[in-house]
Amino acid sequence: MTNPAIKFENVEKNFGTLKVLKGISGEIHRGEVIAIIGSSGCGKSTLLRCFNRLECINSGKLTVNGIDLSQPKLHRNILRQLHTQVGMVFQQFNLFPHLTVLENLTLAQRKVLKKTPKESAELAGQYLDKVGLFDKANSYPEQLSGGQKQRVAIARSLCMNPQIMLFDEPTSALDPELVGEVLQVIQQLAAEGMTMVVVTHEMQFAREVANRVFFMDGGVIVEEGNAQQVIQNPKSERLRNFMSRINK
């Protein structure tokens, strides 16, 4: 069996005296889609941010795509390697407002991957086409809807040819009618075998697309397993309570 794409053992993360992750362990296999669910403040976004070193763990062992992220300091070349292999899409899109869509997609390709303007523009065009926004290449972010901005953000990450994609509540900032267009793109990536970890409140999406679900509460993984099983037949009282609030 191949090594997991992500493996974490007894991981702890503190912010001052606040313990956010309390010795949690798990692994994510290549080609898997994992949905992390739980109430706000349970640690799910913090765990996700540890996977691409936006947060540094305080103790435990964390390996992502063969890179050991357990050390307090990493050489910048290692970090650059990590950030090309692990893409991340945020709630708030994080597009550069003064750049066109095409420029947003080509900037990191040229600066980090050292691609020529022609190479980077061609790849950007391919991924804009993939997310259904080829005709928006010369638009600016302010001219796009929230759903379009998020699809551009996904295309930008894909331009770096990542092996793992992380999504931090990618639909939470969107109007309800725009959620579907973003989830459809993520669903397509799942069908193509992309390894993905998605922090989400979209239970139907988690049930239909994720292979497994991690339910977090109070900085620990309370329950994990087959997505449909965990969401439809929760074993723990904490997850049952969470699902009853979600379904109201």
Coordinates of N, CA and C in Angstrom, one line a residue:
M1 N 0.8 -1.2 0.0 CA 0.0 0.0 0.0 C 0.9 1.2 0.0
T2 N 0.5 2.3 -0.8 CA 1.3 3.5 -0.9 C 1.2 4.3 0.4
N3 N 2.2 5.1 0.6 CA 2.1 6.0 1.8 C 1.0 7.0 1.7
P4 N 0.3 7.3 2.8 CA -0.8 8.2 2.8 C -0.3 9.6 2.2
A5 N -1.3 10.3 1.6 CA -1.0 11.6 1.1 C -0.7 12.6 2.3
I6 N -1.5 12.4 3.4 CA -1.4 13.1 4.6 C -1.5 12.2 5.8
K7 N -0.5 12.3 6.7 CA -0.6 11.5 8.0 C -0.3 12.4 9.2
F8 N -1.2 12.4 10.2 CA -0.9 13.2 11.4 C -1.1 12.3 12.6
E9 N -0.2 12.5 13.5 CA -0.2 11.6 14.7 C 0.0 12.5 16.0
N10 N -1.0 12.4 16.9 CA -0.9 13.2 18.1 C -0.6 14.7 17.9
V11 N -1.2 15.2 16.9 CA -0.9 16.6 16.6 C -1.6 17.6 17.6
E12 N -0.9 18.5 18.1 CA -1.4 19.6 19.0 C -1.1 20.9 18.4
K13 N -2.0 21.8 18.5 CA -1.8 23.2 18.1 C -2.5 24.1 19.2
N14 N -1.6 25.0 19.7 CA -2.1 26.0 20.6 C -2.0 27.4 20.1
F15 N -2.9 28.3 20.5 CA -2.7 29.7 20.3 C -2.7 30.3 21.7
G16 N -1.4 30.6 22.1 CA -1.3 31.0 23.5 C -1.7 29.9 24.5
T17 N -2.6 30.2 25.4 CA -3.0 29.2 26.3 C -4.2 28.4 25.8
L18 N -4.7 28.8 24.6 CA -5.9 28.1 24.0 C -5.4 26.9 23.2
K19 N -5.9 25.7 23.6 CA -5.6 24.5 22.9 C -6.6 24.2 21.8
V20 N -6.2 24.3 20.6 CA -7.2 24.2 19.5 C -7.2 22.8 18.9
L21 N -6.1 22.2 18.8 CA -6.0 20.8 18.4 C -5.4 20.0 19.5
K22 N -6.1 18.9 19.9 CA -5.7 18.3 21.2 C -5.3 16.8 21.0
G23 N -4.1 16.7 20.3 CA -3.5 15.4 20.1 C -4.3 14.5 19.2
I24 N -4.6 15.0 18.0 CA -5.4 14.2 17.0 C -4.6 13.5 16.0
S25 N -5.1 12.4 15.6 CA -4.4 11.5 14.6 C -5.3 11.1 13.5
G26 N -4.7 10.8 12.3 CA -5.5 10.3 11.2 C -4.7 10.3 10.0
E27 N -5.2 9.7 8.9 CA -4.5 9.7 7.6 C -5.5 9.8 6.5
I28 N -5.0 10.4 5.4 CA -5.7 10.6 4.2 C -5.0 10.0 3.0
H29 N -5.7 9.1 2.3 CA -5.0 8.4 1.2 C -5.1 9.1 -0.1
R30 N -4.2 8.8 -1.0 CA -4.2 9.4 -2.3 C -5.5 9.0 -3.1
G31 N -6.1 10.1 -3.7 CA -7.3 9.9 -4.4 C -8.5 10.0 -3.6
E32 N -8.4 10.2 -2.3 CA -9.5 10.3 -1.4 C -10.0 11.7 -1.3
V33 N -11.3 11.8 -1.0 CA -11.9 13.1 -0.7 C -12.4 13.0 0.7
I34 N -11.9 13.9 1.6 CA -12.2 13.9 3.0 C -13.0 15.2 3.3
A35 N -14.2 15.1 3.9 CA -14.9 16.3 4.3 C -14.7 16.4 5.8
I36 N -14.3 17.6 6.3 CA -14.2 17.8 7.7 C -15.4 18.7 8.1
I37 N -16.2 18.2 9.0 CA -17.4 18.9 9.5 C -17.3 19.2 11.0
G38 N -18.1 20.1 11.4 CA -18.1 20.4 12.9 C -18.5 21.9 13.0
S39 N -18.9 22.2 14.3 CA -19.3 23.6 14.6 C -18.1 24.6 14.4
S40 N -18.4 25.9 14.3 CA -17.4 26.9 14.3 C -16.6 26.8 15.5
G41 N -15.2 27.0 15.4 CA -14.4 27.0 16.6 C -13.9 25.6 17.0
C42 N -14.3 24.5 16.3 CA -13.9 23.2 16.7 C -12.5 22.8 16.3
G43 N -11.8 23.6 15.5 CA -10.5 23.3 15.1 C -10.3 22.8 13.6
K44 N -11.4 22.7 12.9 CA -11.3 22.1 11.5 C -10.5 22.9 10.6
S45 N -10.7 24.2 10.6 CA -9.9 25.1 9.7 C -8.4 25.2 10.1
T46 N -8.2 25.1 11.4 CA -6.8 25.1 11.9 C -6.1 23.9 11.5
L47 N -6.8 22.7 11.5 CA -6.1 21.5 11.1 C -5.8 21.6 9.6
L48 N -6.7 22.1 8.8 CA -6.5 22.3 7.4 C -5.3 23.2 7.1
R49 N -5.2 24.3 7.8 CA -4.1 25.2 7.6 C -2.8 24.6 8.0
C50 N -2.8 23.6 8.9 CA -1.5 22.9 9.3 C -1.0 22.1 8.1
F51 N -2.0 21.6 7.3 CA -1.6 20.7 6.2 C -0.8 21.5 5.1
N52 N -0.8 22.8 5.0 CA 0.0 23.5 4.1 C 0.9 24.5 4.8
R53 N 1.1 24.3 6.1 CA 2.1 25.1 6.9 C 1.7 26.6 7.0
L54 N 0.4 26.9 6.8 CA 0.0 28.2 7.2 C -0.1 28.3 8.7
E55 N -0.2 27.2 9.4 CA 0.0 27.1 10.9 C 1.0 26.0 11.1
C56 N 1.9 26.3 12.1 CA 2.9 25.3 12.5 C 2.4 24.6 13.8
I57 N 2.5 23.2 13.8 CA 2.0 22.5 14.9 C 2.9 22.7 16.1
N58 N 2.4 22.5 17.3 CA 3.2 22.6 18.5 C 3.9 21.3 18.9
S59 N 3.2 20.2 18.6 CA 3.8 18.9 18.9 C 3.0 17.8 18.1
G60 N 3.7 16.6 18.0 CA 3.1 15.6 17.2 C 3.9 15.4 15.9
K61 N 3.4 14.6 15.0 CA 4.0 14.3 13.7 C 3.0 14.6 12.6
L62 N 3.5 15.4 11.6 CA 2.6 15.7 10.5 C 3.5 15.5 9.2
T63 N 3.0 14.7 8.3 CA 3.7 14.4 7.0 C 2.7 14.7 5.9
V64 N 3.0 15.6 5.0 CA 2.1 15.9 3.8 C 2.9 15.6 2.5
N65 N 2.4 14.7 1.7 CA 3.0 14.4 0.5 C 4.5 14.0 0.6
G66 N 4.8 13.3 1.7 CA 6.2 12.9 2.0 C 7.1 14.0 2.6
I67 N 6.5 15.2 2.9 CA 7.3 16.3 3.5 C 6.9 16.3 5.0
D68 N 8.0 16.2 5.8 CA 7.8 16.3 7.3 C 7.6 17.7 7.7
L69 N 6.3 18.0 8.2 CA 6.0 19.4 8.6 C 6.1 19.5 10.2
S70 N 6.7 18.6 10.8 CA 6.7 18.6 12.3 C 7.7 19.5 12.9
Q71 N 8.7 19.9 12.1 CA 9.8 20.7 12.6 C 9.3 22.2 12.7
P72 N 9.8 22.9 13.7 CA 9.4 24.3 13.9 C 9.9 25.2 12.8
K73 N 11.0 24.8 12.2 CA 11.6 25.6 11.0 C 11.8 24.7 9.8
L74 N 11.4 25.3 8.7 CA 11.7 24.5 7.4 C 12.4 25.5 6.4
H75 N 13.3 24.9 5.7 CA 14.0 25.7 4.6 C 13.0 26.2 3.6
R76 N 13.2 27.4 3.1 CA 12.2 28.0 2.2 C 12.1 27.2 0.9
N77 N 13.1 26.4 0.5 CA 12.9 25.5 -0.7 C 11.9 24.4 -0.4
I78 N 11.9 23.9 0.8 CA 11.0 22.9 1.2 C 9.6 23.5 1.2
L79 N 9.4 24.7 1.8 CA 8.1 25.3 1.8 C 7.6 25.6 0.4
R80 N 8.5 26.0 -0.5 CA 8.1 26.2 -1.9 C 7.7 24.9 -2.5
Q81 N 8.4 23.9 -2.3 CA 8.0 22.5 -2.8 C 6.6 22.2 -2.3
L82 N 6.4 22.4 -1.0 CA 5.1 22.1 -0.4 C 3.9 22.9 -1.0
H83 N 4.2 24.2 -1.2 CA 3.1 25.0 -1.7 C 2.8 24.8 -3.2
T84 N 3.7 24.2 -3.9 CA 3.4 23.8 -5.3 C 2.7 22.5 -5.4
Q85 N 2.9 21.7 -4.4 CA 2.3 20.3 -4.4 C 0.9 20.3 -3.7
V86 N 0.7 21.3 -2.8 CA -0.6 21.4 -2.1 C -1.2 22.7 -2.3
G87 N -2.4 22.7 -3.1 CA -3.1 23.9 -3.4 C -4.1 24.2 -2.3
M88 N -4.5 25.5 -2.1 CA -5.5 25.8 -1.1 C -6.4 26.9 -1.6
V89 N -7.7 26.6 -1.4 CA -8.8 27.6 -1.8 C -9.4 28.1 -0.5
F90 N -9.5 29.4 -0.3 CA -10.0 30.0 0.9 C -11.5 30.4 0.8
Q91 N -12.1 30.8 1.9 CA -13.5 31.3 1.9 C -13.6 32.6 1.0
Q92 N -12.6 33.5 1.2 CA -12.7 34.8 0.6 C -12.0 35.0 -0.7
F93 N -11.7 34.0 -1.4 CA -11.1 34.0 -2.8 C -9.7 34.4 -2.9
N94 N -9.3 35.5 -2.2 CA -7.9 36.0 -2.2 C -7.4 36.3 -3.5
L95 N -8.2 36.8 -4.4 CA -7.7 37.2 -5.7 C -7.1 38.7 -5.6
F96 N -6.1 38.9 -6.5 CA -5.6 40.3 -6.5 C -6.5 41.2 -7.3
P97 N -7.1 42.2 -6.7 CA -8.1 43.0 -7.4 C -7.6 43.8 -8.5
H98 N -6.3 44.2 -8.5 CA -5.8 45.0 -9.6 C -5.3 44.2 -10.8
L99 N -5.4 42.9 -10.7 CA -5.0 42.1 -11.8 C -6.2 41.4 -12.5
T100 N -6.1 41.2 -13.8 CA -7.2 40.5 -14.5 C -7.2 39.0 -14.0
V101 N -8.2 38.4 -14.4 CA -8.3 36.9 -14.1 C -7.1 36.2 -14.7
L102 N -6.8 36.5 -15.9 CA -5.6 35.8 -16.5 C -4.3 36.1 -15.7
E103 N -4.1 37.3 -15.4 CA -2.9 37.7 -14.6 C -2.9 37.0 -13.2
N104 N -4.1 36.9 -12.6 CA -4.1 36.2 -11.3 C -3.7 34.7 -11.5
L105 N -4.0 34.1 -12.6 CA -3.7 32.7 -12.8 C -2.2 32.5 -13.3
T106 N -1.6 33.5 -13.9 CA -0.3 33.3 -14.4 C 0.8 33.8 -13.5
L107 N 0.5 34.6 -12.5 CA 1.5 35.3 -11.7 C 2.4 34.2 -11.0
A108 N 1.8 33.3 -10.2 CA 2.6 32.3 -9.5 C 3.3 31.3 -10.4
Q109 N 2.7 31.0 -11.5 CA 3.3 30.1 -12.5 C 4.7 30.7 -12.9
R110 N 4.7 32.0 -13.2 CA 5.9 32.7 -13.7 C 6.9 32.9 -12.6
K111 N 6.4 33.3 -11.4 CA 7.3 33.6 -10.3 C 7.9 32.4 -9.6
V112 N 7.0 31.4 -9.4 CA 7.4 30.2 -8.6 C 7.9 29.1 -9.5
L113 N 7.1 28.8 -10.6 CA 7.4 27.7 -11.5 C 8.3 28.1 -12.6
K114 N 8.6 29.4 -12.7 CA 9.5 29.9 -13.7 C 9.0 29.6 -15.2
K115 N 7.7 29.6 -15.4 CA 7.2 29.4 -16.7 C 7.2 30.7 -17.5
T116 N 7.3 30.5 -18.8 CA 7.3 31.7 -19.7 C 5.8 32.3 -19.7
P117 N 5.7 33.6 -20.1 CA 4.4 34.1 -20.2 C 3.4 33.3 -21.1
K118 N 4.0 32.8 -22.2 CA 3.2 32.0 -23.2 C 2.7 30.7 -22.5
E119 N 3.7 30.0 -21.9 CA 3.3 28.7 -21.2 C 2.3 28.9 -20.1
S120 N 2.5 30.0 -19.3 CA 1.6 30.2 -18.2 C 0.2 30.6 -18.7
A121 N 0.1 31.4 -19.8 CA -1.2 31.8 -20.3 C -1.9 30.6 -20.9
E122 N -1.2 29.7 -21.6 CA -1.8 28.6 -22.2 C -2.5 27.7 -21.1
L123 N -1.7 27.4 -20.0 CA -2.2 26.6 -18.9 C -3.4 27.3 -18.2
A124 N -3.3 28.6 -18.0 CA -4.4 29.3 -17.4 C -5.6 29.2 -18.2
G125 N -5.5 29.3 -19.5 CA -6.6 29.1 -20.4 C -7.3 27.8 -20.3
Q126 N -6.5 26.7 -20.2 CA -7.0 25.4 -20.0 C -7.8 25.3 -18.8
Y127 N -7.3 25.8 -17.7 CA -8.0 25.7 -16.4 C -9.2 26.6 -16.3
L128 N -9.2 27.8 -16.9 CA -10.3 28.6 -17.0 C -11.4 27.9 -17.8
D129 N -11.1 27.3 -18.8 CA -12.0 26.5 -19.6 C -12.6 25.4 -18.7
K130 N -11.8 24.7 -17.9 CA -12.2 23.6 -17.1 C -13.3 24.1 -16.1
V131 N -13.2 25.3 -15.6 CA -14.1 25.8 -14.6 C -15.2 26.6 -15.2
G132 N -15.2 26.7 -16.6 CA -16.3 27.3 -17.3 C -16.2 28.8 -17.4
L133 N -15.0 29.4 -17.3 CA -14.8 30.8 -17.3 C -13.8 31.3 -18.3
F134 N -13.6 30.6 -19.4 CA -12.6 31.0 -20.4 C -12.9 32.4 -20.9
D135 N -14.2 32.8 -21.0 CA -14.5 34.1 -21.5 C -14.3 35.2 -20.5
K136 N -13.9 34.9 -19.3 CA -13.6 36.0 -18.3 C -12.2 36.3 -18.1
A137 N -11.3 35.8 -19.0 CA -9.9 35.9 -18.8 C -9.4 37.3 -18.6
N138 N -10.0 38.3 -19.3 CA -9.6 39.7 -19.3 C -10.4 40.5 -18.3
S139 N -11.3 39.9 -17.6 CA -12.1 40.6 -16.6 C -11.3 40.8 -15.3
Y140 N -11.8 41.8 -14.5 CA -11.2 42.0 -13.2 C -12.1 41.3 -12.1
P141 N -11.6 40.9 -11.0 CA -12.4 40.3 -9.9 C -13.7 41.0 -9.6
E142 N -13.6 42.4 -9.6 CA -14.8 43.1 -9.2 C -16.0 42.9 -10.2
Q143 N -15.6 42.5 -11.4 CA -16.7 42.3 -12.4 C -17.3 40.9 -12.4
L144 N -16.9 40.1 -11.4 CA -17.3 38.7 -11.3 C -18.3 38.5 -10.1
S145 N -19.1 37.5 -10.2 CA -20.0 37.1 -9.1 C -19.1 36.3 -8.1
G146 N -19.6 36.1 -6.9 CA -18.9 35.4 -5.9 C -18.5 34.0 -6.3
G147 N -19.5 33.3 -7.0 CA -19.2 32.0 -7.5 C -18.2 31.9 -8.5
Q148 N -18.2 33.0 -9.4 CA -17.1 33.0 -10.4 C -15.8 33.3 -9.8
K149 N -15.7 34.2 -8.8 CA -14.4 34.4 -8.1 C -13.9 33.1 -7.5
Q150 N -14.7 32.3 -6.9 CA -14.3 31.1 -6.3 C -13.8 30.1 -7.3
R151 N -14.5 30.1 -8.5 CA -14.0 29.2 -9.5 C -12.7 29.6 -10.1
V152 N -12.5 30.9 -10.2 CA -11.2 31.5 -10.6 C -10.1 31.1 -9.6
A153 N -10.4 31.1 -8.3 CA -9.5 30.8 -7.2 C -9.1 29.3 -7.3
I154 N -10.1 28.5 -7.7 CA -9.8 27.0 -7.9 C -8.9 26.8 -9.1
A155 N -9.2 27.5 -10.2 CA -8.4 27.4 -11.4 C -6.9 27.9 -11.1
R156 N -6.8 28.9 -10.3 CA -5.5 29.4 -10.0 C -4.6 28.4 -9.3
S157 N -5.3 27.7 -8.3 CA -4.6 26.6 -7.6 C -4.2 25.5 -8.5
L158 N -5.1 25.1 -9.4 CA -4.9 24.0 -10.3 C -3.7 24.3 -11.3
C159 N -3.5 25.6 -11.6 CA -2.4 25.9 -12.5 C -1.0 25.5 -11.9
M160 N -0.9 25.3 -10.6 CA 0.3 25.0 -10.0 C 0.5 23.4 -10.0
N161 N -0.4 22.7 -10.7 CA -0.4 21.3 -10.8 C -0.2 20.6 -9.4
P162 N -1.1 20.9 -8.5 CA -0.9 20.3 -7.1 C -1.3 18.8 -7.1
Q163 N -0.8 18.1 -6.2 CA -1.2 16.7 -6.0 C -2.3 16.6 -4.9
I164 N -2.4 17.6 -4.1 CA -3.4 17.7 -3.0 C -4.1 19.0 -3.1
M165 N -5.4 19.1 -2.9 CA -6.2 20.3 -2.8 C -6.9 20.4 -1.5
L166 N -6.7 21.6 -0.9 CA -7.4 21.9 0.4 C -8.4 23.0 0.2
F167 N -9.6 22.8 0.7 CA -10.7 23.8 0.6 C -11.2 24.2 2.0
D168 N -11.1 25.5 2.3 CA -11.5 25.9 3.6 C -12.9 26.6 3.4
E169 N -14.0 25.9 3.7 CA -15.3 26.3 3.5 C -15.5 27.2 2.2
P170 N -15.3 26.5 1.1 CA -15.2 27.3 -0.2 C -16.5 27.9 -0.6
T171 N -17.7 27.6 0.1 CA -19.0 28.1 -0.4 C -19.6 29.0 0.7
S172 N -18.9 29.2 1.9 CA -19.6 29.9 3.0 C -19.8 31.4 2.7
A173 N -19.0 32.0 1.8 CA -19.1 33.4 1.5 C -20.0 33.7 0.3
L174 N -20.7 32.6 -0.2 CA -21.5 32.7 -1.4 C -22.9 32.8 -1.1
D175 N -23.7 33.5 -2.0 CA -25.1 33.5 -1.9 C -25.6 32.0 -2.2
P176 N -26.7 31.6 -1.6 CA -27.1 30.2 -1.8 C -27.2 29.7 -3.3
E177 N -27.6 30.6 -4.2 CA -27.8 30.2 -5.6 C -26.5 30.1 -6.3
L178 N -25.4 30.5 -5.7 CA -24.1 30.4 -6.4 C -23.3 29.2 -5.9
V179 N -23.8 28.5 -4.8 CA -23.0 27.4 -4.2 C -22.9 26.3 -5.1
G180 N -23.9 25.9 -5.9 CA -23.9 24.8 -6.8 C -22.8 24.8 -7.8
E181 N -22.5 26.0 -8.4 CA -21.5 26.0 -9.5 C -20.1 25.8 -8.9
V182 N -19.8 26.1 -7.7 CA -18.5 25.8 -7.1 C -18.4 24.4 -6.7
L183 N -19.5 23.8 -6.1 CA -19.5 22.4 -5.7 C -19.4 21.5 -6.9
Q184 N -19.9 21.9 -8.0 CA -19.8 21.1 -9.3 C -18.4 21.0 -9.7
V185 N -17.6 22.1 -9.6 CA -16.2 22.0 -10.0 C -15.4 21.1 -9.1
I186 N -15.7 21.2 -7.8 CA -15.0 20.3 -6.8 C -15.4 18.8 -7.1
Q187 N -16.7 18.6 -7.4 CA -17.2 17.3 -7.7 C -16.5 16.7 -8.9
Q188 N -16.2 17.5 -9.9 CA -15.5 17.1 -11.1 C -14.1 16.7 -10.8
L189 N -13.4 17.5 -9.9 CA -12.1 17.2 -9.5 C -12.0 15.8 -8.7
A190 N -13.1 15.6 -7.9 CA -13.2 14.3 -7.2 C -13.3 13.2 -8.1
A191 N -14.1 13.3 -9.2 CA -14.3 12.3 -10.2 C -13.0 12.0 -10.9
E192 N -12.1 13.0 -11.0 CA -10.8 12.8 -11.7 C -9.7 12.2 -10.8
G193 N -10.1 12.0 -9.5 CA -9.1 11.3 -8.6 C -8.2 12.3 -7.9
M194 N -8.5 13.6 -7.8 CA -7.7 14.5 -7.0 C -7.9 14.2 -5.5
T195 N -6.8 14.2 -4.8 CA -6.8 14.1 -3.4 C -7.3 15.4 -2.8
M196 N -8.3 15.4 -2.0 CA -8.9 16.7 -1.5 C -9.3 16.6 -0.1
V197 N -9.1 17.7 0.7 CA -9.7 17.8 2.0 C -10.5 19.1 2.0
V198 N -11.8 18.9 2.4 CA -12.8 20.0 2.3 C -13.4 20.3 3.6
V199 N -13.1 21.4 4.2 CA -13.9 21.9 5.4 C -15.2 22.4 4.9
T200 N -16.3 21.9 5.3 CA -17.6 22.3 4.7 C -18.8 22.2 5.7
H201 N -19.8 23.0 5.4 CA -21.1 22.9 6.1 C -22.1 22.3 5.2
E202 N -21.7 22.0 4.0 CA -22.6 21.4 3.0 C -22.8 19.9 3.2
M203 N -23.7 19.5 3.9 CA -23.8 18.1 4.3 C -24.2 17.2 3.1
Q204 N -25.0 17.7 2.2 CA -25.4 16.9 1.0 C -24.2 16.7 0.1
F205 N -23.4 17.7 0.0 CA -22.1 17.6 -0.8 C -21.2 16.6 -0.1
A206 N -21.0 16.7 1.2 CA -20.1 15.8 1.9 C -20.6 14.3 1.8
R207 N -21.9 14.1 1.8 CA -22.4 12.8 1.7 C -22.3 12.2 0.4
E208 N -22.4 13.0 -0.7 CA -22.4 12.5 -2.1 C -21.0 12.5 -2.6
V209 N -20.1 13.3 -2.2 CA -18.8 13.4 -2.9 C -17.6 12.9 -2.0
A210 N -17.7 13.0 -0.7 CA -16.6 12.6 0.1 C -16.5 11.1 0.3
N211 N -15.3 10.5 0.3 CA -15.2 9.1 0.7 C -15.4 8.9 2.2
R212 N -14.8 9.8 2.9 CA -14.9 9.7 4.4 C -15.1 11.1 5.0
V213 N -15.7 11.1 6.2 CA -15.9 12.3 6.9 C -15.2 12.3 8.3
F214 N -14.6 13.4 8.6 CA -14.1 13.6 10.0 C -15.0 14.6 10.6
F215 N -15.6 14.2 11.8 CA -16.4 15.1 12.6 C -15.6 15.6 13.7
M216 N -15.3 16.9 13.8 CA -14.5 17.4 14.8 C -15.3 18.2 15.8
D217 N -14.9 18.1 17.1 CA -15.6 18.9 18.2 C -14.6 19.1 19.3
G218 N -14.4 20.3 19.7 CA -13.5 20.6 20.8 C -12.1 20.3 20.6
G219 N -11.6 20.4 19.3 CA -10.2 20.1 19.0 C -9.8 18.7 18.8
V220 N -10.8 17.8 18.8 CA -10.5 16.3 18.5 C -11.5 15.8 17.4
I221 N -11.0 14.7 16.8 CA -11.9 14.0 15.8 C -12.8 13.0 16.6
V222 N -14.0 13.4 16.8 CA -14.9 12.6 17.6 C -15.4 11.3 16.8
E223 N -15.6 11.5 15.5 CA -16.1 10.3 14.7 C -15.6 10.5 13.3
E224 N -15.2 9.4 12.7 CA -14.8 9.4 11.3 C -15.3 8.1 10.7
G225 N -15.4 8.1 9.4 CA -15.8 6.9 8.7 C -16.4 7.2 7.3
N226 N -17.0 6.2 6.7 CA -17.7 6.4 5.4 C -18.7 7.5 5.5
A227 N -18.6 8.4 4.5 CA -19.4 9.7 4.5 C -20.9 9.5 4.7
Q228 N -21.5 8.6 3.9 CA -22.9 8.4 4.1 C -23.3 7.8 5.4
Q229 N -22.5 6.9 5.9 CA -22.7 6.2 7.2 C -22.6 7.2 8.3
V230 N -21.6 8.0 8.3 CA -21.4 9.0 9.4 C -22.5 10.0 9.5
I231 N -22.8 10.5 8.3 CA -23.8 11.6 8.3 C -25.2 11.1 8.5
Q232 N -25.6 9.9 8.0 CA -26.9 9.4 8.1 C -27.2 8.6 9.4
N233 N -26.1 8.0 9.9 CA -26.2 7.2 11.1 C -25.1 7.5 12.1
P234 N -25.1 8.7 12.6 CA -24.1 9.0 13.6 C -24.1 8.2 14.8
K235 N -22.9 7.8 15.3 CA -22.8 6.9 16.5 C -22.7 7.7 17.8
S236 N -22.0 8.8 17.7 CA -21.8 9.6 19.0 C -22.9 10.6 19.2
E237 N -23.2 10.9 20.5 CA -24.2 11.8 20.9 C -23.8 13.2 20.4
R238 N -22.5 13.6 20.3 CA -22.1 14.9 19.9 C -22.4 15.1 18.4
L239 N -22.2 14.1 17.6 CA -22.5 14.2 16.2 C -24.0 14.2 16.0
R240 N -24.8 13.4 16.7 CA -26.2 13.5 16.6 C -26.8 14.9 16.9
N241 N -26.2 15.5 17.9 CA -26.7 16.8 18.3 C -26.3 17.8 17.2
F242 N -25.1 17.7 16.7 CA -24.7 18.6 15.6 C -25.6 18.4 14.4
M243 N -25.9 17.2 14.0 CA -26.7 17.0 12.8 C -28.1 17.5 13.0
S244 N -28.6 17.4 14.2 CA -30.0 17.9 14.5 C -30.0 19.4 14.3
R245 N -29.0 20.1 14.7 CA -28.9 21.5 14.6 C -28.8 21.9 13.1
I246 N -28.0 21.2 12.4 CA -27.8 21.4 10.9 C -29.1 21.2 10.1
N247 N -29.8 20.2 10.5 CA -31.0 19.8 9.7 C -32.3 20.6 10.1
K248 N -32.1 21.5 11.1 CA -33.3 22.3 11.4 C -33.7 23.3 10.3

